[in-house]
Short mmCIF file of C-alpha atoms and ligand atoms in Angstrom, two decimals:
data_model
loop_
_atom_site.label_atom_id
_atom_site.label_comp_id
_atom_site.label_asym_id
_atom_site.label_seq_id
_atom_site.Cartn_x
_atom_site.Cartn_y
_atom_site.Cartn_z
CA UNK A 23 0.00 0.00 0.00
CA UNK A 24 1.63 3.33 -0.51
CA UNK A 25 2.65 5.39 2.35
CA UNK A 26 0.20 8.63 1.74
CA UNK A 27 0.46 11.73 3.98
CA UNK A 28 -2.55 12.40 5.78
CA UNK A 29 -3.50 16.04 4.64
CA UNK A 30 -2.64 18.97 7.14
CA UNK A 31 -4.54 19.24 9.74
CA UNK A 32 -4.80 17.11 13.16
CA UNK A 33 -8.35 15.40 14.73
CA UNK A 34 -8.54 18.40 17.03
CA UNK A 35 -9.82 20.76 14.37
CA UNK A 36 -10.72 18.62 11.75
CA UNK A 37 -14.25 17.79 11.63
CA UNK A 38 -13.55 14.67 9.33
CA UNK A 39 -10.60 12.66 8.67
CA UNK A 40 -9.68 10.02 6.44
CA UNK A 41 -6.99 7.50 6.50
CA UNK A 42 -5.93 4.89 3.85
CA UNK A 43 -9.87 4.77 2.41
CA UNK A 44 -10.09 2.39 -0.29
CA UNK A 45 -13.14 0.69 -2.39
CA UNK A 46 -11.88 -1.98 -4.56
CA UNK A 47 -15.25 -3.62 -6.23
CA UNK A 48 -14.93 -7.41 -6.87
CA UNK A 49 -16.60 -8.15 -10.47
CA UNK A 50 -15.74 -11.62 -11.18
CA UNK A 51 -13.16 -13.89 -11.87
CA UNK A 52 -10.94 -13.21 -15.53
CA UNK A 53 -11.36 -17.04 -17.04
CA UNK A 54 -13.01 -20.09 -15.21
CA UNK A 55 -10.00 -20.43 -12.16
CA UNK A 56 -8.79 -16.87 -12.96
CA UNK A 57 -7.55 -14.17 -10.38
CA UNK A 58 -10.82 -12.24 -9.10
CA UNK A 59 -10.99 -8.91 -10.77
CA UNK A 60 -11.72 -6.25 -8.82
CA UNK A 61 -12.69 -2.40 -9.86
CA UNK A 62 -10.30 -0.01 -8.11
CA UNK A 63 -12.43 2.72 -7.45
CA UNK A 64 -11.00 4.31 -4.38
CA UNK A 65 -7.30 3.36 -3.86
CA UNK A 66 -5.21 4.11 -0.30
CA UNK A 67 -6.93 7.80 -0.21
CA UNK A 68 -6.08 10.09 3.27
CA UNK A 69 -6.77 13.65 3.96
CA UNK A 70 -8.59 15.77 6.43
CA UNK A 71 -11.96 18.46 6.49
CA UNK A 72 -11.51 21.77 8.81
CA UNK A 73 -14.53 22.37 10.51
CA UNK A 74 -16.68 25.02 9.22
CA UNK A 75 -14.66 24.83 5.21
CA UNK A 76 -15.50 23.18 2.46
CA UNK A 77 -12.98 20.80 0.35
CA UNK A 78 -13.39 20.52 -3.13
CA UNK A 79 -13.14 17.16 -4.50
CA UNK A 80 -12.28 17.31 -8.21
CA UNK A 81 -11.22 14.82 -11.33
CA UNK A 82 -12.63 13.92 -14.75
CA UNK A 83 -15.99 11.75 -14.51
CA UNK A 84 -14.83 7.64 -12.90
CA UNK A 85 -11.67 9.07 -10.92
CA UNK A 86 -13.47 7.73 -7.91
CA UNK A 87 -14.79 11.02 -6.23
CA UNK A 88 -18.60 10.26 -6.17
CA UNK A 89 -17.72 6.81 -4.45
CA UNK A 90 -15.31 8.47 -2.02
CA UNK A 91 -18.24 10.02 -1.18
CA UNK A 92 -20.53 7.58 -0.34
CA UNK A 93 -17.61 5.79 1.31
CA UNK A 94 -16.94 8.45 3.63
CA UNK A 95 -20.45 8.40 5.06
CA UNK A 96 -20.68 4.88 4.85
CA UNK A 97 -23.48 4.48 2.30
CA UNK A 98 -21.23 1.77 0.38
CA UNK A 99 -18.82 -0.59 2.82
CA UNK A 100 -15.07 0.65 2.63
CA UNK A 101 -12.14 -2.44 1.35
CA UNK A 102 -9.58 -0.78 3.79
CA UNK A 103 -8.74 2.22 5.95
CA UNK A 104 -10.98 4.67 8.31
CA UNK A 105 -12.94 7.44 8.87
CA UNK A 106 -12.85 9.54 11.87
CA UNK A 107 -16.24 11.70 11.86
CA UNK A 108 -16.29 13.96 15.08
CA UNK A 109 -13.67 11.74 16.63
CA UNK A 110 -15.53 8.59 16.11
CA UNK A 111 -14.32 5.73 13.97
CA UNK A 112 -17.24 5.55 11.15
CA UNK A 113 -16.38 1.61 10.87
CA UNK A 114 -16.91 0.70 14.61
CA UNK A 115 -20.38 1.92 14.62
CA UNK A 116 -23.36 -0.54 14.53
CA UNK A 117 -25.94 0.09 11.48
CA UNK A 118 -28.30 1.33 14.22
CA UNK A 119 -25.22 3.83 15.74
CA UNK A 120 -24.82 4.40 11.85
CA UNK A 121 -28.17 5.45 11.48
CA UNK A 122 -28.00 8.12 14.34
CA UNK A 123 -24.68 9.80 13.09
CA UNK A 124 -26.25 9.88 9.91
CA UNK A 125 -28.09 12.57 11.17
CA UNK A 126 -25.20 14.99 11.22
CA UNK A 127 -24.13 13.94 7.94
CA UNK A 128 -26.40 14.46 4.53
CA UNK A 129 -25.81 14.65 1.37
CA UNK A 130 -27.12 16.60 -1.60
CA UNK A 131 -27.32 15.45 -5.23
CA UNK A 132 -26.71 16.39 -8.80
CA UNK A 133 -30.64 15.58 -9.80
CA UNK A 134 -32.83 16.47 -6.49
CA UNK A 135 -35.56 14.05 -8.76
CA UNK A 136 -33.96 10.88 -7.89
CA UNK A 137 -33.39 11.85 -4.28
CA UNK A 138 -37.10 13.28 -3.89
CA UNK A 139 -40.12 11.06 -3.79
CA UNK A 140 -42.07 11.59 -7.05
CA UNK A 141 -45.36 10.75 -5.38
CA UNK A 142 -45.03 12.97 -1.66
CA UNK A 143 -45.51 16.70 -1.84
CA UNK A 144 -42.89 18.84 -1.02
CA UNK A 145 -44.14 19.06 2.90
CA UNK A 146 -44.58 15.16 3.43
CA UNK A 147 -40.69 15.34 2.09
CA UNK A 148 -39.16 17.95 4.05
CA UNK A 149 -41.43 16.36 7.62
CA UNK A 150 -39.87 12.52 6.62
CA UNK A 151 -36.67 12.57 8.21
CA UNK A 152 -37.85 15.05 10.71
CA UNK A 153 -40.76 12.05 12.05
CA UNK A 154 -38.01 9.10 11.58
CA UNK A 155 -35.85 10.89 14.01
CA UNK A 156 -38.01 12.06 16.39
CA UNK A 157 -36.72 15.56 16.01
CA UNK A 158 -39.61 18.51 17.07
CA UNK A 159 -42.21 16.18 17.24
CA UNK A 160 -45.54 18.22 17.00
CA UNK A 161 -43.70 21.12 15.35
CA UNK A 162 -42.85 19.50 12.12
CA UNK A 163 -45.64 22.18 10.24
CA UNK A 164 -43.63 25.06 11.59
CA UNK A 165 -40.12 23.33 10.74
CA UNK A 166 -41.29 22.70 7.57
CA UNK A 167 -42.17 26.36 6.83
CA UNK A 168 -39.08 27.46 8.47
CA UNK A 169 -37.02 25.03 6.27
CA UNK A 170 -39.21 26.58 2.86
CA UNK A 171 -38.49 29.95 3.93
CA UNK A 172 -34.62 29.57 4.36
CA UNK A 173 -34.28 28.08 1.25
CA UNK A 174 -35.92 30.69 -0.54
CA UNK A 175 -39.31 28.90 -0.78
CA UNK A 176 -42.82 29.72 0.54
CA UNK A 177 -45.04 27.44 3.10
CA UNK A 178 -47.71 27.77 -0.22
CA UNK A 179 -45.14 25.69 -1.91
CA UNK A 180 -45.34 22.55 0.97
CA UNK A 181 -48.42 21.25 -1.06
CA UNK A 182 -47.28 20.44 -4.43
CA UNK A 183 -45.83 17.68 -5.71
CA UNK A 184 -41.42 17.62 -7.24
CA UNK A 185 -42.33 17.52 -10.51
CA UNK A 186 -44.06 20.98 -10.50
CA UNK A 187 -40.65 22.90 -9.34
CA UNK A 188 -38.36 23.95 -11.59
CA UNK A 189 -34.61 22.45 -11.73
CA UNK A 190 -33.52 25.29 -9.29
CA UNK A 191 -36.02 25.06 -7.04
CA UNK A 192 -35.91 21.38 -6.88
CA UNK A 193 -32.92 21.91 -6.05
CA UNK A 194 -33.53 24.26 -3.51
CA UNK A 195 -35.78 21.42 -2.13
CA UNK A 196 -32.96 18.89 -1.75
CA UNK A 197 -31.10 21.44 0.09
CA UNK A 198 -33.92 22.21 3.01
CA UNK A 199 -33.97 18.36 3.31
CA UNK A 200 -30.20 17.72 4.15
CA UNK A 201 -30.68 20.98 6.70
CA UNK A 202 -33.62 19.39 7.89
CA UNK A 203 -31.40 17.39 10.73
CA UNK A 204 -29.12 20.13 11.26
CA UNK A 205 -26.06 18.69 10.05
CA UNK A 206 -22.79 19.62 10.64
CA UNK A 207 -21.48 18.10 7.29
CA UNK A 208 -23.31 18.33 4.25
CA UNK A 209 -21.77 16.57 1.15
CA UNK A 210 -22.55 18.23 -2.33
CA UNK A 211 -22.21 15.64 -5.23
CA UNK A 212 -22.46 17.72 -8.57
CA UNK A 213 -24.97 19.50 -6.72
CA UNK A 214 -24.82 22.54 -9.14
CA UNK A 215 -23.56 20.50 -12.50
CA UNK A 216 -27.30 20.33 -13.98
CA UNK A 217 -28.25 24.07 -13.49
CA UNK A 218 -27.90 26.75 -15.96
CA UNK A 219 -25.15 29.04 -14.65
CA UNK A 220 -27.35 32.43 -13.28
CA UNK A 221 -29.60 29.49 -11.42
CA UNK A 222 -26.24 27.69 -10.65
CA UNK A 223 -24.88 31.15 -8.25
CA UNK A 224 -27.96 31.62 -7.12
CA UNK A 225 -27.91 28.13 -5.43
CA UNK A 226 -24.22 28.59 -4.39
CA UNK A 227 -24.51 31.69 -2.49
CA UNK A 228 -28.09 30.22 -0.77
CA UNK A 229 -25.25 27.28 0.14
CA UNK A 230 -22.83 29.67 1.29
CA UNK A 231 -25.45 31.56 3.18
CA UNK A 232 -26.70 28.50 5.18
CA UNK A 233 -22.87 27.57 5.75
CA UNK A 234 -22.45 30.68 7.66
CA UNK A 235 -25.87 30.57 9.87
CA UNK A 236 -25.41 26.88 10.39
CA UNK A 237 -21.13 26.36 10.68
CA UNK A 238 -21.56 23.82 8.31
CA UNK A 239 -18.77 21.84 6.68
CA UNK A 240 -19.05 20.94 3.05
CA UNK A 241 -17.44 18.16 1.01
CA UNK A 242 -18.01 19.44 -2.79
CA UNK A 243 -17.44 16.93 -5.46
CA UNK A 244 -17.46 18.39 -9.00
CA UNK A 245 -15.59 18.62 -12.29
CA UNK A 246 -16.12 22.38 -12.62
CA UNK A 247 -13.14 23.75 -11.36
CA UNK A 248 -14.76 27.59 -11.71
CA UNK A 249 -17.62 26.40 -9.56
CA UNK A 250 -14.64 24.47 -6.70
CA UNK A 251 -12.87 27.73 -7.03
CA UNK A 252 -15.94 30.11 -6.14
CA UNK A 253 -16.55 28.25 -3.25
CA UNK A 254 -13.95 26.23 -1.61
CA UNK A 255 -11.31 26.58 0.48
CA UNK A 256 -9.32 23.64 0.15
CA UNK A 257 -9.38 21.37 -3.01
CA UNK A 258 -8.52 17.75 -3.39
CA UNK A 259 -7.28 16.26 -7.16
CA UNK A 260 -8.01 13.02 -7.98
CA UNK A 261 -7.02 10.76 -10.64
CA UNK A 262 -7.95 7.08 -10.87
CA UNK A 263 -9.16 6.58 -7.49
CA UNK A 264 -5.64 8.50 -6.14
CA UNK A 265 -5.78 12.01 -4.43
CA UNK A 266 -2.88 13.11 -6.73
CA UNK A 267 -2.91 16.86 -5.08
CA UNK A 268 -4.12 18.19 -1.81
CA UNK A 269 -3.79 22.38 -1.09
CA UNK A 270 -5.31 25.10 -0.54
CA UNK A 271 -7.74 26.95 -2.99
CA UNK A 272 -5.14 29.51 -3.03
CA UNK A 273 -1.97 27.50 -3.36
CA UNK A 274 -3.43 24.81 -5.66
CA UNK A 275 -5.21 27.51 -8.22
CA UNK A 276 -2.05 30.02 -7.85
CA UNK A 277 0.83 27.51 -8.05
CA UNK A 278 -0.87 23.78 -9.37
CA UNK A 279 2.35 21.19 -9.04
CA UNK A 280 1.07 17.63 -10.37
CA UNK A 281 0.86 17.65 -14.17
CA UNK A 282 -2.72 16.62 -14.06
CA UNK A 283 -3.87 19.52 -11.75
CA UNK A 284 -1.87 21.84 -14.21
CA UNK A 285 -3.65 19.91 -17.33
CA UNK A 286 -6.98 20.60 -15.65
CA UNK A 287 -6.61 24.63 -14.98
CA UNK A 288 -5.74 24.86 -18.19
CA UNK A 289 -8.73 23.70 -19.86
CA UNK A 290 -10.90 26.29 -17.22
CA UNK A 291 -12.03 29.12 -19.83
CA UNK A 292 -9.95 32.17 -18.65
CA UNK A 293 -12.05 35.24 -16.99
CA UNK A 294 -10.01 38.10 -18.04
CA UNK A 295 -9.81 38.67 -22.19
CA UNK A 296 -5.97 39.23 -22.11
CA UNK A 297 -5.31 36.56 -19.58
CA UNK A 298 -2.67 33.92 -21.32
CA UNK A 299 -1.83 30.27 -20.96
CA UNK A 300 -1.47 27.23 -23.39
CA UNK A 301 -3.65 24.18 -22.64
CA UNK A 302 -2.12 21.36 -22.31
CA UNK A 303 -4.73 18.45 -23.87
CA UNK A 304 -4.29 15.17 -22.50
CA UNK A 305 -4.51 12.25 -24.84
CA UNK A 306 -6.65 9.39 -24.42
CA UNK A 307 -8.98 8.24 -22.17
CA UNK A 308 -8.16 7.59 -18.18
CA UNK A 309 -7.32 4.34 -18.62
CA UNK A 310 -9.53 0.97 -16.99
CA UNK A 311 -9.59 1.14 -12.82
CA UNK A 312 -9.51 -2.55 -13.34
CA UNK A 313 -6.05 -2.52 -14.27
CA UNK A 314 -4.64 0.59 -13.88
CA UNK A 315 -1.24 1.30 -15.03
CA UNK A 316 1.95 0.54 -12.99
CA UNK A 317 3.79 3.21 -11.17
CA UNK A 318 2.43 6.54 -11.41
CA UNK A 319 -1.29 5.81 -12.56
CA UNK A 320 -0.76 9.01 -14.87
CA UNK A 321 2.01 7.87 -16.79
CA UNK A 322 0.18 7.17 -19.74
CA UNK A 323 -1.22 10.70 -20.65
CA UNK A 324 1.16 12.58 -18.32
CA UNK A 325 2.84 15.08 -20.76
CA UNK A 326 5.90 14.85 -18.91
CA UNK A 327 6.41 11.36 -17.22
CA UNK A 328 9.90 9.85 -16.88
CA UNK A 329 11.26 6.12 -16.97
CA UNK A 330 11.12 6.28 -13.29
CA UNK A 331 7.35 6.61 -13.64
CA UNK A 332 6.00 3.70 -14.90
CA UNK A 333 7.90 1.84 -12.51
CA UNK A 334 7.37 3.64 -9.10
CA UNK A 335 4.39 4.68 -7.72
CA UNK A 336 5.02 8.62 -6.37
CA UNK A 337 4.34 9.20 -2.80
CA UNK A 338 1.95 12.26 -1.74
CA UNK A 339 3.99 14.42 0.23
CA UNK A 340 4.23 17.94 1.61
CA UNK A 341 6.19 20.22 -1.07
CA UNK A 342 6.01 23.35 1.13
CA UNK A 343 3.07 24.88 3.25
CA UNK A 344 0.44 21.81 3.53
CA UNK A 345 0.84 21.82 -0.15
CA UNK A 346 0.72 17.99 -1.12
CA UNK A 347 1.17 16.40 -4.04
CA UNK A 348 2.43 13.02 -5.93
CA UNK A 349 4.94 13.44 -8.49
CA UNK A 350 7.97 12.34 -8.96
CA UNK A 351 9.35 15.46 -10.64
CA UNK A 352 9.52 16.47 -6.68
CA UNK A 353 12.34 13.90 -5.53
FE1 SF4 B 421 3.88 12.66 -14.67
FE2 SF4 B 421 5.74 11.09 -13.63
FE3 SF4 B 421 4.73 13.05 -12.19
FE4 SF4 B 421 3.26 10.91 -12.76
S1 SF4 B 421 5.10 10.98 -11.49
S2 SF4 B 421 2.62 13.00 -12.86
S3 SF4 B 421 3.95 10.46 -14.82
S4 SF4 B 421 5.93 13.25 -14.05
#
């Protein structure tokens, strides 16, 4: 297993930390008495959430992020490693202590249809999790029309049914429903991805805005790096189920080290008219997590890999302020 720095920041302020997580996904054996194949979707992965921030997760579509996710908050078992969630091992818990943490932790996704039942209105939704857990029990009207009103919504809207909203306001929906527990850690998959892009800031300040009244910590997976750079602080690169980069928003945007960070900024359409800087395209596809490619799992498109790289896999280390990354042009 590689020996992967865990990202800077120690259990006392980190609301979340992660250590060694892996996901390998068994998918048969290769032949009739053939080695069992396995999907490598998550592979040795560590780093740490501050309280109160929100890390970007980012990486082309099948680099593992999405699965990370559900990893983390244990909707899909882990292979390998840990996850420390208030200072609680995830993976000691019971599926009934599991259930109660789950509480604090919610998650919001890219299409609010597929997380919202089709057939309750918009108030049987919203007073769900607020019944199963016992929370404000003979309240849950006023909750309800609390929860409407803070995300922008009216109590006339508790009545109707998801299909009749809109893709912002559906999404809008999804978002009073993960506050509906008061969470402390919210995780956004591609919660913004579907949205055109005036609807798409109007959603990302109303999630900035309940950050700040609620402390909350976000985990935000996407492949927009504009939308990770409007609103994260720290942002986490992954490539083929491999945090390849770990820094802050500043560092990684200002000074990006691993060739497949820098590949990615420069295909983000530049704001300023006059502002310069080649792309560098990346040829061919990531290549199969079922057998992923020796050594440094970029080697194949990486535009400047070395012999050493298909041999050795590069360690993710420190490379000056918390900045992490895993190259080997940093030996
Ligand atoms: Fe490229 Fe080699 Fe660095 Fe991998 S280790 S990113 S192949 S230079």
């Amino acid at each position: 297993m590689m020996d992967t720095a865990v990202a800077p920041a120690t259990t006392k302020d980190a609301i979340l930390v992660a250590s060694g997580l892996t996901k390998h996904f068994p998918i048969g054996r290769a032949g009739f008495r053939g080695p069992m194949r396995v999907v490598r979707a998550v592979d040795d992965v560590s780093f740490s959430v501050w309280r109160g921030s929100t890390l970007g997760l980012v990486g082309e579509s099948g680099c593992g992020k999405s699965t990370l996710a559900r990893v983390l908050l244990r909707l899909t078992e882990a292979t390998a490693g840990s996850v420390i969630f208030n200072g609680e091992n995830l993976f000691d818990l019971s599926r009934d202590e599991m259930r109660q943490r789950r509480r604090d932790m919610q998650m919001i996704f890219q299409d609010p249809l597929s997380s919202l039942n089709p057939r309750m209105t918009v108030g049987e939704i919203l007073k769900e999790p607020l019944l199963i857990h016992g929370v404000a029990r003979g309240e849950e009207k006023q909750r309800v029309a609390d929860l409407l009103e803070e995300v922008g919504l009216g109590p006339h809207h508790s009545n109707r049914l998801p299909h009749e909203f809109s893709g912002g306001q559906r999404q809008r929906i999804g978002i009073a429903r993960a506050l509906a527990l008061r969470p402390s850690l919210v995780v956004c998959d591609e919660a913004v991805s579907a949205l055109d892009v005036s609807i798409q800031s109007q959603i990302l300040n109303l999630l900035r805005d309940v950050q700040r009244e609620y402390g909350l910590t976000y985990l935000f997976i996407s492949h927009n790096l504009s939308v990770v750079k409007a609103v994260c602080d720290t942002v986490g690169v992954m490539y083929l189920g491999r945090m390849v980069e770990f820094a802050d928003k500043r560092s990684l945007f200002s000074t990006p080290n691993h060739p497949y960070t820098q590949a990615l900024l420069s295909a983000v359409p530049k704001s300023h008219p006059r502002a310069t800087g080649a792309r560098i395209a990346l040829h061919g596809d990531v290549p199969n997590p079922i057998n992923p490619p020796t050594g440094c799992r970029f080697h194949t498109r990486c535009p400047a890999a070395m012999p050493i790289c298909q041999k050795m896999d590069p360690v993710l280390k420190d490379i000056g302020a918390g900045h992490l990354s895993a190259c080997h042009l940093n030996d």
